[in-house]
Amino acid sequence: MWLLAGRGPRCGRALVPWASGAACLGLPWLRCPATRGSTAEPWAPARLYGSGDRKEKIDMSRFPAENIRNFSVIAHVDHGKSTLADRLLELTGTIDKTKNNKQVLDKLQVERERGITVKAQTASLFYNCEGKQYLLNLIDTPGHVDFSYEVSRSLSACQGVLLVVDANEGIQAQTVANFFLAFEAQLSVIPVINKIDLKNADPERVEKQIEKAFDIPSDECIKISAKLGTNVESVLQAVIERIPPPQGHCKNPLRALVFDSTFDQYRGVIANIALFDGVVSKGDKIVSAHTQKIYEVNEVGILNPNEQPTDKLYAGQVGYLIAGMKDVTEAQIGDTLYLHKQPVEPLPGFKSAKPMVFAGMYPIDQSEYNNLKSAIEKLTLNDSSVTVYRDSSLALGAGWRLGFLGLLHMEVFNQRLEQEYNASVILTTPTVPYKAVLSSAKLIKEYREKEITIINPAQFPEKSKVTEYLEPVVLGTVITPDEYTGKIMMLCQARRGVQKNMMYIDQHRVMLKYLFPLNEIVVDFYDSLKSLSSGYASFDYEDAGYQTAELVKMDILLNGNIVEELVTVVHKDKAHSVGKVICERLKDSLPRQLFEIAIQAAIGSKIIARETVKAYRKNVLAKCYGGDITRKMKLLKRQAEGKKKLRKVGNIEVPKDAFIKVLKTQPDK
Amino acid sequence: MGHGTHRVLKGTDGVCPTPAPEEDRQEVAVRTPVSSRWRRRPEAPGSPGTSSSKGRCPRVTQPFLLPLSALVAHLARLAELFVSWARLGLGFLLAAPNAMTLPRFRPRGWVAATKAAQRRHQAEAAGGPRGPAPRSQRAALYVHVSVGGGARGTRPWRSRAQVAAYDPVNSRVVFSRPQMSGRTARSAAVTATSTSTSPAAWTRRRSGAVWVESVFFGGGTPSLASPHTVAAVLEAVAQATHLPTDAEVTLEANPTSSPGTRLAAFGTAGVNRLSIGLQSLDDAELRLLGRTHSASDALRTLAEARHLFPGRVSVDLMLGLPAQQVGPWLGQLQELLCHCDDHISLYQLSLERGTALFAQVHQGALPAPDPELAAEMYQKGRAVLQEAGFRQYEVSNFARKGALSTHNWNYWQCGQYLGVGPGAHGRFLPQGTRGHTREARIQTLEPDNWMKEVKLFGHGTRKRVPLGELELLEEVLAMGLRTDLGITHQHWEEFEPQLTLWDVFGTSKEVKELLEQGLLLLDHRGLRCSWEGLAVLDSLLLTLLPQLQEAWQQRTRALVPGG
């Protein structure tokens, strides 16, 4: 169901209640078909509401390319992107105005909980302006740095963006990153200063920042309060006026870009597509340019925001397509679809997502392996940016090594596993993909290449067999109030960062650019930054390739025996501190045994850190009389049972917990 | 006093049909319900093990249930009275001087006999004296005395919080354990039923009756209860079972609540051993533990107790308290050695959730006890006691001149025991069950509910769990290794004639490691811990228990055709 509305001095209001009982049931925030009193007036021929036939469709041919605007909303986290989207949906009647419209496009539980957007969602809005019916395709995007791939994917289907900036916080690191993504894609940028209702809002200062950082004249900024709906109407106006319509022609053969895909248990892959040329309709035979597989289109439609079948989709439009694809890999992001026997030049493909962070994932109990496997498979059906390799650990059993785009991506993935698939997992400390340039002819032959990527520390080649090691680096942007600059620069230096640039974006805010080894920022950099700037500094990064690094492999020994799962690759300068931390964590989590345990961190034969777990001197229940026996036996048996699952390193029994505590990502501070 | 008693009697009117002369009322009140019960339902007093009336066992079909259930019901009933008195008539217990001197109490039957027989009980070298009855018929009886109460707003006893400062289960009252079981008891029961003599008389006379070898009044402060009660309970036990005149009857006593006159009254009532909850000789530590007595109170009580029960007084000393240091603690132990009798228990404090002390440590008001220091105290304490001629016959218990606790020894030997009172545990072979399956029974924990259930069903058993053969063996292992004797081959054979200790542990590589480390000994005598091993027994058991399970399963597989 959708309601079409236009408002404003130049826009006649038009509301078209369009019925879909199913949608009403499924989407409680949507108003069920009902007239809106005297303001409701039928629109065009599609007065369909109340019809018994739920399958009636919108005639998409009514929207020629010039009446279409494809745009996206980009912003730093919490700057109000999803709230603005809610207002736009309300204003165009796509959803009803109720107080419950909170981040309508954030469908995942994790998105609502964290106030972030993970999966970009698309919604088609119908807007009547100056007598013309416009089709506005809003593509909501994730805000976080990890998901910049989602952003860029969304942007390729757009001609313009709304760049939302908080009137209080001003430009943040991610605002900068997102702006440049849009700028590089040559999209029209409409700066929107949000939250002007806040007490500390200073839209004028933000206008100046935008002018200074992005070179956009301050009079182009639209000042709104998405929360209260203030001035949101003018955003729609700007979208129509300032964003160019998509190019493309219905008469050309079909050329559709897959810019996202989701997986539905019952219907298979739902591909989100942007039509650059041509028309697609149900029954068409289409071909994937990437796989050359042929599919028959079962369903096409628009998203508003739920799937709404239509008869056809035309050039310039954005919608979805279901064509019997069983796997999201069949609907690869960036792939081009064309009609069978009418091949076209594929659209420039997207760079496929490159994992930046790797972590081991294991079921808490091995009996859960298969369940977890299927959960991961299902989740990766929806998130093709996660790479999955099978892996196994002596302590943790069979599992996987997963590649993520970043830490938040990893956390979100984990949280979705828990929430949507009720799977509890052990996630090991993330590592980054190092590289080694091999010098040993034997190894080169073995790997069939000179430069290898090391995902698992166990595969780390010896120094004697390599010319050099490489580590991934990123260009980080930090924006902070200037009083924290000193502390932040010290933090960056401690993380082996190299300063590249520093500029004031207004009188009190500084933008710092640093080149960081990815490894240094991947675990807790963001938390440290937040805590030493009282939460005011923001951070974002972009991939900056690889640099030579002095890497070493560090072993952890228990009474002289190497613990294979704790082998770590570290930078030489960090080996001591990292080794110390691991030893300390192990010491805290290793239960005492009947003999002393030496925990050592070693590089080659050199011990760089050591901790000792003393032997048990007393471990016996003091009082054990009649009433204590049952309880004691129960406890002993439970412990004995647990002991069976212990991993033995030499003669030392190591509980899984101990590994988990060492390997696991430490909780946020 | 008379008043208080009177009110109690009124409260239990139903069991006291004819008004007795006042001086007799207490006794009558205690005994009558039991005997009237027996009179009314001689064949089946109801299964003591069922937790509700619905679960009662079919009566006539299982006449052999009689002796055991009778005893339990009997004691439960007594304990009920006990608690009632505690609730209602406390004043008289503590305040009336004549209550302490028992001027009108006429010792009868067992108590009188014991008085003559009271003598120093020298335990045999093996640790526990053995009665003439077969093992299956012997039992210990634990009576848990509840000191909760105070429902009326007057709290003559210390508040529960104080009592429970370190022991969360310390607010209840219990009896000791009788060991009973086997075919003899069963056939005796059948015989008894067929002769339809008075059950009470029957149990005492027949050779098949249960031998209660020890009675333990525990639960923290049973010494706050009336000596009359103790006497009455013992009398009832003696009526329902065979209670030898030299049976060990221990009472847990608290220093403040045990002035000499009262202790003497308990002696008159039949108590012949005292376990004094001394805990510390440092006033600050005593306050920390929520104790209201002082170190000098403790020493005074100890002196009085030794005077009254020479050679049969036990004291306990806590170690590993928050902020406690090794040196001063050893000083306390040395001081205690100057005053103590022939039995000492050393207990390491274990912080249990739900106690005041736990809360204080958790909130950071007190430092967490240091396990390293506690271990050092324990090791040094053991050495000091050994030096002083004490035998460490169990992990926490030390005795010289053979003054072992018969009652507790029975636990570690996995003898049978009955528990009566709120939360009390029992383990015995109920008559009438098929095979030789022991049952673990637990009585209802909360005193009020326990009383209600006893009133309604005649017993307070809340839970009965059959103890499998392997489970029993596991207990034999875990409990037996707590003693200095460990598990002798002979002892093991009593429980498991087919699988020897060698069969179970002789071939295990892991056990061998423990033997090589000198923590464990397996030889012609049996299996036992070394001096070092005893202190880390719980770690050893994590190797031994799975080994036992494995050996057991292998044998079971071998026995099951095709299995």
PDB file of N, CA, C and O in Angstrom, chain B residues 532-555:
ATOM      1  N   GLU B 532      50.451 -34.367  50.796  1.00  0.00           N
ATOM      2  CA  GLU B 532      50.266 -33.271  49.833  1.00  0.00           C
ATOM      3  C   GLU B 532      48.964 -33.457  49.059  1.00  0.00           C
ATOM      4  O   GLU B 532      48.265 -32.493  48.755  1.00  0.00           O
ATOM      5  N   GLY B 533      48.697 -34.704  48.725  1.00  0.00           N
ATOM      6  CA  GLY B 533      47.523 -34.987  47.903  1.00  0.00           C
ATOM      7  C   GLY B 533      46.215 -34.628  48.590  1.00  0.00           C
ATOM      8  O   GLY B 533      45.278 -34.149  47.952  1.00  0.00           O
ATOM      9  N   LEU B 534      46.183 -34.828  49.900  1.00  0.00           N
ATOM     10  CA  LEU B 534      44.943 -34.567  50.628  1.00  0.00           C
ATOM     11  C   LEU B 534      44.495 -33.109  50.463  1.00  0.00           C
ATOM     12  O   LEU B 534      43.305 -32.815  50.368  1.00  0.00           O
ATOM     13  N   ALA B 535      45.469 -32.219  50.395  1.00  0.00           N
ATOM     14  CA  ALA B 535      45.140 -30.797  50.296  1.00  0.00           C
ATOM     15  C   ALA B 535      44.589 -30.429  48.920  1.00  0.00           C
ATOM     16  O   ALA B 535      43.981 -29.380  48.751  1.00  0.00           O
ATOM     17  N   VAL B 536      44.818 -31.286  47.944  1.00  0.00           N
ATOM     18  CA  VAL B 536      44.333 -30.975  46.594  1.00  0.00           C
ATOM     19  C   VAL B 536      43.415 -32.091  46.097  1.00  0.00           C
ATOM     20  O   VAL B 536      43.313 -32.344  44.899  1.00  0.00           O
ATOM     21  N   LEU B 537      42.746 -32.713  47.028  1.00  0.00           N
ATOM     22  CA  LEU B 537      41.915 -33.865  46.685  1.00  0.00           C
ATOM     23  C   LEU B 537      40.906 -33.569  45.572  1.00  0.00           C
ATOM     24  O   LEU B 537      40.692 -34.388  44.681  1.00  0.00           O
ATOM     25  N   ASP B 538      40.308 -32.396  45.624  1.00  0.00           N
ATOM     26  CA  ASP B 538      39.284 -32.108  44.618  1.00  0.00           C
ATOM     27  C   ASP B 538      39.862 -32.129  43.208  1.00  0.00           C
ATOM     28  O   ASP B 538      39.167 -32.479  42.252  1.00  0.00           O
ATOM     29  N   SER B 539      41.123 -31.750  43.089  1.00  0.00           N
ATOM     30  CA  SER B 539      41.769 -31.846  41.769  1.00  0.00           C
ATOM     31  C   SER B 539      42.005 -33.303  41.399  1.00  0.00           C
ATOM     32  O   SER B 539      41.835 -33.700  40.251  1.00  0.00           O
ATOM     33  N   LEU B 540      42.411 -34.099  42.389  1.00  0.00           N
ATOM     34  CA  LEU B 540      42.670 -35.514  42.107  1.00  0.00           C
ATOM     35  C   LEU B 540      41.384 -36.212  41.657  1.00  0.00           C
ATOM     36  O   LEU B 540      41.386 -37.036  40.741  1.00  0.00           O
ATOM     37  N   LEU B 541      40.299 -35.829  42.303  1.00  0.00           N
ATOM     38  CA  LEU B 541      39.033 -36.495  41.984  1.00  0.00           C
ATOM     39  C   LEU B 541      38.607 -36.256  40.539  1.00  0.00           C
ATOM     40  O   LEU B 541      37.902 -37.064  39.946  1.00  0.00           O
ATOM     41  N   LEU B 542      39.065 -35.160  39.985  1.00  0.00           N
ATOM     42  CA  LEU B 542      38.699 -34.885  38.590  1.00  0.00           C
ATOM     43  C   LEU B 542      39.358 -35.877  37.640  1.00  0.00           C
ATOM     44  O   LEU B 542      38.936 -36.041  36.503  1.00  0.00           O
ATOM     45  N   THR B 543      40.390 -36.513  38.104  1.00  0.00           N
ATOM     46  CA  THR B 543      40.986 -37.595  37.315  1.00  0.00           C
ATOM     47  C   THR B 543      40.366 -38.930  37.706  1.00  0.00           C
ATOM     48  O   THR B 543      40.095 -39.773  36.855  1.00  0.00           O
ATOM     49  N   LEU B 544      40.159 -39.103  39.009  1.00  0.00           N
ATOM     50  CA  LEU B 544      39.710 -40.403  39.504  1.00  0.00           C
ATOM     51  C   LEU B 544      38.256 -40.712  39.145  1.00  0.00           C
ATOM     52  O   LEU B 544      37.930 -41.841  38.780  1.00  0.00           O
ATOM     53  N   LEU B 545      37.391 -39.725  39.265  1.00  0.00           N
ATOM     54  CA  LEU B 545      35.978 -40.000  38.997  1.00  0.00           C
ATOM     55  C   LEU B 545      35.727 -40.441  37.558  1.00  0.00           C
ATOM     56  O   LEU B 545      35.039 -41.437  37.324  1.00  0.00           O
ATOM     57  N   PRO B 546      36.274 -39.729  36.567  1.00  0.00           N
ATOM     58  CA  PRO B 546      36.063 -40.205  35.185  1.00  0.00           C
ATOM     59  C   PRO B 546      36.647 -41.606  34.976  1.00  0.00           C
ATOM     60  O   PRO B 546      36.096 -42.402  34.229  1.00  0.00           O
ATOM     61  N   GLN B 547      37.772 -41.883  35.661  1.00  0.00           N
ATOM     62  CA  GLN B 547      38.386 -43.195  35.529  1.00  0.00           C
ATOM     63  C   GLN B 547      37.448 -44.277  36.067  1.00  0.00           C
ATOM     64  O   GLN B 547      37.267 -45.328  35.454  1.00  0.00           O
ATOM     65  N   LEU B 548      36.819 -43.968  37.191  1.00  0.00           N
ATOM     66  CA  LEU B 548      35.872 -44.912  37.768  1.00  0.00           C
ATOM     67  C   LEU B 548      34.690 -45.120  36.817  1.00  0.00           C
ATOM     68  O   LEU B 548      34.264 -46.250  36.562  1.00  0.00           O
ATOM     69  N   GLN B 549      34.208 -44.025  36.284  1.00  0.00           N
ATOM     70  CA  GLN B 549      33.082 -44.125  35.344  1.00  0.00           C
ATOM     71  C   GLN B 549      33.438 -45.006  34.168  1.00  0.00           C
ATOM     72  O   GLN B 549      32.657 -45.858  33.747  1.00  0.00           O
ATOM     73  N   GLU B 550      34.633 -44.788  33.660  1.00  0.00           N
ATOM     74  CA  GLU B 550      35.046 -45.529  32.483  1.00  0.00           C
ATOM     75  C   GLU B 550      35.130 -47.025  32.784  1.00  0.00           C
ATOM     76  O   GLU B 550      34.608 -47.859  32.038  1.00  0.00           O
ATOM     77  N   ALA B 551      35.781 -47.335  33.920  1.00  0.00           N
ATOM     78  CA  ALA B 551      35.926 -48.744  34.300  1.00  0.00           C
ATOM     79  C   ALA B 551      34.552 -49.376  34.513  1.00  0.00           C
ATOM     80  O   ALA B 551      34.298 -50.512  34.118  1.00  0.00           O
ATOM     81  N   TRP B 552      33.686 -48.616  35.109  1.00  0.00           N
ATOM     82  CA  TRP B 552      32.336 -49.104  35.379  1.00  0.00           C
ATOM     83  C   TRP B 552      31.599 -49.388  34.073  1.00  0.00           C
ATOM     84  O   TRP B 552      30.967 -50.421  33.885  1.00  0.00           O
ATOM     85  N   GLN B 553      31.717 -48.443  33.159  1.00  0.00           N
ATOM     86  CA  GLN B 553      31.019 -48.619  31.888  1.00  0.00           C
ATOM     87  C   GLN B 553      31.571 -49.810  31.112  1.00  0.00           C
ATOM     88  O   GLN B 553      30.828 -50.562  30.499  1.00  0.00           O
ATOM     89  N   GLN B 554      32.873 -49.959  31.189  1.00  0.00           N
ATOM     90  CA  GLN B 554      33.482 -51.094  30.487  1.00  0.00           C
ATOM     91  C   GLN B 554      32.941 -52.400  31.029  1.00  0.00           C
ATOM     92  O   GLN B 554      32.607 -53.306  30.286  1.00  0.00           O
ATOM     93  N   ARG B 555      32.857 -52.443  32.356  1.00  0.00           N
ATOM     94  CA  ARG B 555      32.361 -53.669  32.951  1.00  0.00           C
ATOM     95  C   ARG B 555      30.896 -53.889  32.572  1.00  0.00           C
ATOM     96  O   ARG B 555      30.477 -54.980  32.245  1.00  0.00           O
TER      97      ARG B 555
END
